[in-house]
Short mmCIF file of C-alpha atoms and ligand atoms in Angstrom, two decimals:
data_model
loop_
_atom_site.label_atom_id
_atom_site.label_comp_id
_atom_site.label_asym_id
_atom_site.label_seq_id
_atom_site.Cartn_x
_atom_site.Cartn_y
_atom_site.Cartn_z
CA MET A 265 28.58 16.71 -13.89
CA THR A 266 28.41 20.41 -12.34
CA ARG A 267 26.75 22.14 -9.72
CA LEU A 268 27.07 26.02 -10.49
CA ALA A 269 26.87 28.51 -7.34
CA ASN A 270 27.26 32.65 -7.72
CA LEU A 271 28.09 32.87 -3.40
CA ALA A 272 27.50 36.59 -2.81
CA GLY A 273 28.90 38.17 -6.34
CA ARG A 274 31.63 34.59 -6.27
CA ALA A 275 31.25 31.82 -8.93
CA VAL A 276 31.15 28.67 -6.77
CA LEU A 277 31.41 24.69 -7.20
CA VAL A 278 28.81 22.60 -5.32
CA THR A 279 30.49 19.48 -4.25
CA ARG A 280 29.02 17.10 -1.25
CA GLN A 281 32.21 18.20 0.37
CA GLY A 282 31.08 22.28 0.15
CA GLY A 283 31.90 24.65 -1.93
CA VAL A 284 34.90 25.36 -3.95
CA ASP A 285 35.85 28.88 -4.84
CA VAL A 286 36.62 29.24 -9.08
CA GLU A 287 38.86 31.98 -8.72
CA ILE A 288 41.14 30.73 -5.97
CA ALA A 289 40.62 26.82 -7.20
CA SER A 290 41.84 27.75 -10.39
CA ASP A 291 44.39 29.29 -9.58
CA GLY A 292 43.10 32.63 -11.62
CA LEU A 293 42.44 30.81 -14.95
CA PHE A 294 38.84 31.38 -14.28
CA ALA A 295 37.37 35.03 -13.04
CA ALA A 296 35.34 35.20 -9.99
CA ASP A 297 32.05 36.52 -12.00
CA ALA A 298 29.78 33.77 -12.90
CA GLN A 299 28.20 35.43 -15.88
CA SER A 300 31.63 35.34 -17.26
CA LEU A 301 32.14 31.53 -17.34
CA TYR A 302 29.79 30.95 -20.11
CA ASP A 303 31.91 32.62 -22.86
CA ARG A 304 34.18 29.73 -22.06
CA TRP A 305 32.06 27.23 -20.88
CA ASP A 306 33.50 23.69 -22.70
CA GLU A 307 36.63 24.81 -21.18
CA PHE A 308 35.39 25.50 -17.86
CA LEU A 309 33.17 22.27 -17.79
CA ALA A 310 36.58 20.02 -18.39
CA TRP A 311 38.62 22.42 -15.30
CA ALA A 312 35.64 21.61 -13.27
CA SER A 313 35.24 18.13 -13.71
CA SER A 314 38.87 17.53 -11.60
CA ALA A 315 39.04 20.77 -9.77
CA GLU A 316 40.42 20.40 -6.23
CA PRO A 317 39.88 22.52 -3.96
CA GLY A 318 43.17 24.29 -3.36
CA VAL A 319 44.33 26.26 -0.98
CA THR A 320 41.30 27.76 0.65
CA GLY A 321 39.73 24.40 0.99
CA TYR A 322 35.83 23.52 0.98
CA PHE A 323 33.53 25.75 2.36
CA GLU A 324 30.32 25.83 3.78
CA MET A 325 27.91 27.47 1.86
CA HIS A 326 24.75 29.95 3.31
CA ALA A 327 21.62 29.71 1.17
CA GLY A 328 21.20 33.40 2.02
CA GLU A 329 23.89 34.40 0.26
CA LEU A 330 23.58 32.33 -3.16
CA LEU A 331 22.91 35.25 -6.15
CA SER A 332 21.81 34.06 -9.76
CA PRO A 333 24.17 32.20 -11.59
CA ALA A 334 23.69 33.65 -14.42
CA PRO A 335 22.95 37.73 -12.83
CA TYR A 336 23.74 39.37 -15.76
CA PRO A 337 22.77 37.80 -19.29
CA ARG A 338 22.56 39.62 -22.38
CA GLN A 339 19.52 38.08 -23.14
CA VAL A 340 16.14 37.04 -21.39
CA PHE A 341 13.27 35.26 -23.22
CA GLY A 342 10.15 34.33 -21.46
CA ILE A 343 7.57 32.40 -22.71
CA GLY A 344 3.66 32.83 -22.71
CA LEU A 345 1.77 29.76 -22.16
CA ASN A 346 3.42 26.94 -22.08
CA TYR A 347 1.93 24.61 -19.85
CA LYS A 348 -1.36 22.89 -21.10
CA ASP A 349 -2.89 22.92 -18.03
CA HIS A 350 -2.31 26.74 -17.47
CA ALA A 351 -3.31 27.83 -21.41
CA ALA A 352 -6.61 25.84 -20.19
CA GLU A 353 -7.26 27.60 -17.01
CA THR A 354 -6.79 30.86 -18.57
CA GLY A 355 -9.23 30.01 -21.15
CA MET A 356 -7.08 31.37 -23.90
CA PRO A 357 -6.42 28.69 -27.02
CA PHE A 358 -4.34 26.24 -27.04
CA PRO A 359 -1.08 28.31 -28.47
CA GLU A 360 0.22 26.75 -31.97
CA ARG A 361 3.07 29.28 -32.64
CA LEU A 362 5.27 29.93 -29.40
CA ALA A 363 4.26 33.31 -27.57
CA VAL A 364 7.54 35.42 -26.56
CA PHE A 365 8.47 38.27 -24.52
CA THR A 366 11.51 39.41 -22.73
CA LYS A 367 12.22 39.98 -19.19
CA PHE A 368 14.29 43.11 -19.10
CA PRO A 369 18.07 41.61 -17.96
CA THR A 370 18.06 44.46 -15.08
CA CYS A 371 15.14 42.63 -13.34
CA ILE A 372 17.26 39.32 -12.37
CA THR A 373 17.95 38.59 -8.93
CA GLY A 374 19.08 35.85 -6.18
CA GLY A 375 16.93 32.90 -5.58
CA PHE A 376 16.94 34.20 -1.24
CA THR A 377 16.13 38.28 -1.36
CA GLU A 378 13.87 40.20 -0.71
CA VAL A 379 11.81 41.69 -3.59
CA LEU A 380 9.78 45.42 -3.24
CA LEU A 381 6.76 45.05 -4.47
CA PRO A 382 5.66 47.94 -7.01
CA GLU A 383 1.48 49.13 -7.30
CA GLY A 384 -0.74 46.49 -8.86
CA HIS A 385 -1.36 42.97 -8.94
CA VAL A 386 2.02 40.65 -8.47
CA ASP A 387 1.83 37.41 -9.12
CA TRP A 388 3.92 33.87 -8.97
CA GLU A 389 4.90 31.70 -11.78
CA VAL A 390 7.83 28.68 -11.17
CA GLU A 391 9.97 28.10 -14.19
CA LEU A 392 12.55 26.22 -15.13
CA VAL A 393 14.86 28.08 -16.50
CA VAL A 394 17.52 27.39 -19.36
CA VAL A 395 21.54 28.96 -19.28
CA MET A 396 22.72 29.09 -23.06
CA ALA A 397 26.51 27.65 -22.99
CA ARG A 398 27.35 29.17 -26.24
CA ARG A 399 26.33 30.94 -29.37
CA THR A 400 23.32 29.30 -30.92
CA HIS A 401 21.78 30.21 -34.07
CA GLN A 402 19.20 27.97 -36.32
CA VAL A 403 19.82 24.53 -33.97
CA ALA A 404 17.89 22.31 -34.56
CA GLU A 405 15.63 20.82 -31.78
CA TRP A 406 17.58 17.16 -31.71
CA GLU A 407 20.86 18.76 -31.16
CA ALA A 408 20.01 21.52 -28.44
CA TRP A 409 20.38 20.26 -25.47
CA ARG A 410 23.91 20.18 -26.25
CA HIS A 411 23.89 24.36 -26.06
CA VAL A 412 22.66 24.55 -23.06
CA ALA A 413 25.08 25.15 -20.18
CA GLY A 414 22.62 24.04 -17.33
CA VAL A 415 19.12 24.62 -16.05
CA THR A 416 17.85 26.30 -12.57
CA VAL A 417 14.81 27.33 -10.57
CA GLY A 418 13.17 30.77 -11.58
CA LEU A 419 10.35 33.18 -10.91
CA ASP A 420 8.46 34.78 -13.25
CA LEU A 421 7.23 37.12 -10.78
CA SER A 422 4.56 39.74 -12.80
CA GLU A 423 2.11 42.64 -12.61
CA ARG A 424 -0.90 41.53 -14.31
CA ILE A 425 -2.14 45.41 -14.70
CA LEU A 426 0.42 46.56 -17.07
CA GLN A 427 1.90 43.16 -18.43
CA ARG A 428 -1.79 43.54 -20.39
CA ALA A 429 -1.92 47.48 -20.57
CA ALA A 430 -1.11 48.36 -24.36
CA GLY A 431 -2.08 45.54 -25.97
CA GLY A 432 -0.51 42.93 -24.11
CA GLN A 433 3.22 44.07 -24.36
CA PHE A 434 3.72 41.54 -21.38
CA SER A 435 7.76 42.95 -21.22
CA LEU A 436 7.27 46.01 -19.05
CA GLY A 437 4.96 43.99 -16.60
CA LYS A 438 7.60 41.25 -16.46
CA SER A 439 10.94 43.26 -15.57
CA TYR A 440 10.37 45.32 -12.32
CA PRO A 441 13.69 45.15 -10.28
CA GLY A 442 13.59 41.61 -8.48
CA PHE A 443 10.88 40.53 -10.72
CA GLY A 444 13.65 37.37 -12.02
CA PRO A 445 14.64 35.60 -9.11
CA MET A 446 17.00 32.61 -9.94
CA GLY A 447 18.60 29.75 -8.39
CA PRO A 448 19.99 28.09 -5.95
CA HIS A 449 22.25 26.33 -8.14
CA LEU A 450 23.09 26.31 -12.07
CA VAL A 451 22.67 22.14 -12.61
CA THR A 452 24.44 20.69 -15.84
CA PRO A 453 21.33 18.75 -17.85
CA ASP A 454 23.87 15.42 -17.41
CA GLU A 455 23.25 15.98 -13.57
CA LEU A 456 19.44 14.81 -14.21
CA THR A 457 17.57 11.59 -15.16
CA ASP A 458 15.52 13.22 -17.31
CA ALA A 459 16.02 17.10 -17.98
CA ASP A 460 12.64 16.78 -19.60
CA ASP A 461 10.55 15.24 -17.20
CA LEU A 462 11.57 17.38 -13.94
CA ALA A 463 8.86 18.14 -11.16
CA LEU A 464 7.91 21.64 -10.22
CA SER A 465 5.81 23.29 -7.65
CA CYS A 466 5.18 26.70 -6.23
CA SER A 467 4.24 28.05 -2.77
CA VAL A 468 2.99 31.37 -0.70
CA ASN A 469 3.42 31.27 2.50
CA GLY A 470 3.55 26.77 2.74
CA VAL A 471 0.77 26.79 0.83
CA VAL A 472 1.07 24.70 -2.69
CA MET A 473 -0.68 26.83 -5.45
CA GLN A 474 1.56 24.73 -8.24
CA SER A 475 2.10 21.50 -9.13
CA SER A 476 3.28 20.30 -12.34
CA ARG A 477 6.17 18.67 -14.19
CA THR A 478 7.97 20.25 -17.26
CA SER A 479 6.99 17.29 -19.51
CA GLU A 480 3.39 18.97 -19.61
CA MET A 481 4.98 21.83 -21.56
CA VAL A 482 3.73 22.68 -25.14
CA PHE A 483 6.81 23.31 -26.91
CA SER A 484 9.98 21.12 -25.02
CA VAL A 485 13.44 23.05 -23.77
CA PRO A 486 14.82 21.92 -27.22
CA ARG A 487 12.04 22.82 -29.66
CA LEU A 488 11.80 26.14 -27.19
CA ILE A 489 15.82 26.66 -28.71
CA GLU A 490 15.05 26.06 -32.10
CA GLU A 491 12.18 28.29 -32.83
CA LEU A 492 13.96 31.03 -30.55
CA SER A 493 17.52 30.25 -32.59
CA ALA A 494 15.44 30.41 -35.89
CA VAL A 495 15.18 33.92 -35.39
CA VAL A 496 17.48 35.28 -32.76
CA PRO A 497 21.13 34.05 -32.40
CA LEU A 498 21.40 32.89 -28.59
CA LEU A 499 24.33 34.12 -26.74
CA PRO A 500 26.68 32.38 -24.12
CA GLY A 501 24.97 32.91 -20.51
CA ASP A 502 21.51 34.15 -22.02
CA VAL A 503 18.40 32.42 -20.19
CA ILE A 504 15.26 31.54 -21.18
CA PHE A 505 12.36 31.46 -18.46
CA THR A 506 10.37 28.35 -20.14
CA GLY A 507 6.35 29.00 -18.99
CA THR A 508 4.78 28.21 -15.92
CA PRO A 509 2.05 25.46 -15.32
CA ALA A 510 -1.75 26.56 -13.70
CA GLY A 511 -2.44 27.30 -10.46
CA VAL A 512 -0.82 31.45 -10.45
CA GLY A 513 -2.97 33.70 -8.63
CA TRP A 514 -5.34 35.76 -11.08
CA VAL A 515 -7.27 32.73 -12.61
CA ARG A 516 -8.11 32.04 -9.04
CA GLU A 517 -11.59 32.71 -7.64
CA PRO A 518 -11.50 35.16 -6.04
CA PRO A 519 -8.06 36.20 -7.88
CA GLN A 520 -4.90 36.22 -5.78
CA PHE A 521 -1.78 38.25 -5.48
CA LEU A 522 1.25 38.68 -3.37
CA VAL A 523 1.22 41.29 -0.45
CA PRO A 524 3.81 42.31 1.83
CA GLY A 525 5.34 39.52 3.51
CA ASP A 526 5.04 36.73 1.80
CA VAL A 527 6.87 34.12 1.18
CA VAL A 528 7.65 32.79 -2.77
CA GLU A 529 8.89 29.08 -2.42
CA ALA A 530 9.82 27.17 -6.12
CA THR A 531 11.10 24.11 -5.96
CA ILE A 532 12.26 22.06 -9.12
CA GLU A 533 13.32 17.92 -8.67
CA GLY A 534 17.13 17.58 -8.62
CA ILE A 535 17.91 21.23 -8.77
CA GLY A 536 16.80 22.83 -5.00
CA THR A 537 14.49 25.06 -3.72
CA ILE A 538 14.40 29.33 -3.69
CA ARG A 539 12.40 31.32 -1.31
CA ASN A 540 11.93 34.92 -1.56
CA ARG A 541 10.16 37.12 0.31
CA MET A 542 7.78 40.00 -0.69
CA ILE A 543 8.65 43.54 1.10
CA THR A 544 7.56 46.97 1.06
CA SER A 545 9.28 50.23 0.60
ZN1 LIG B 225 6.11 33.16 -17.22
#
């Protein structure tokens, strides 16, 4: 039962009484770098379950300082057309095989940062994001959740023109700096009543654009892990953006894209809310 945050570059346990600095409270057993914790995840969880605040005590946390709980994963997977309603709204056929792309890891940012909009048509996609707990290769669906460190809220920001260029290679159009906001916390699956059925939603300037449940996925989280790990060994701290439900901007009549000043808010039940503001240079 753990919630982990990355507060201005320091790993912090999120408790009811406040934040607990991981490096200080563990007397240096664990480093301040949140990404390094996934390499020793079981050991970290065992420590976290009985962690005391230590000399610095509990402290108040400010959302604006929260960075990604997995700030520099080695691999970041994205899944296309993974919600029934989203596949339908795009007019594309229901996928029989997994549609996989990468978001290059330098696109990862916190859930409260400003995102510099590049030229083009930038769109929102709220997604459940999975962070892996250990090296995972050829793991079956039934045991897949045991390989997950936790889940968090993500935005798979996408520039649609580049995404469709060059035969629809997707990855570049989804990888501008700031195109992978994640946060506010990493939540271990046992904290959630049903990790396979969570309400998720996205609003732009307060107007709800997307609202669905993760149980509407075509390929569930365990199934995604089985399919991905059948080919690629997933590494500790790797990140999977699990796909987005209906309500993205480019399928609207007329199409709607993000402009400087827009505030995108993404929420998932049991995890929390992130809020990123779009800016111009
Ligand atoms: Zn997506």
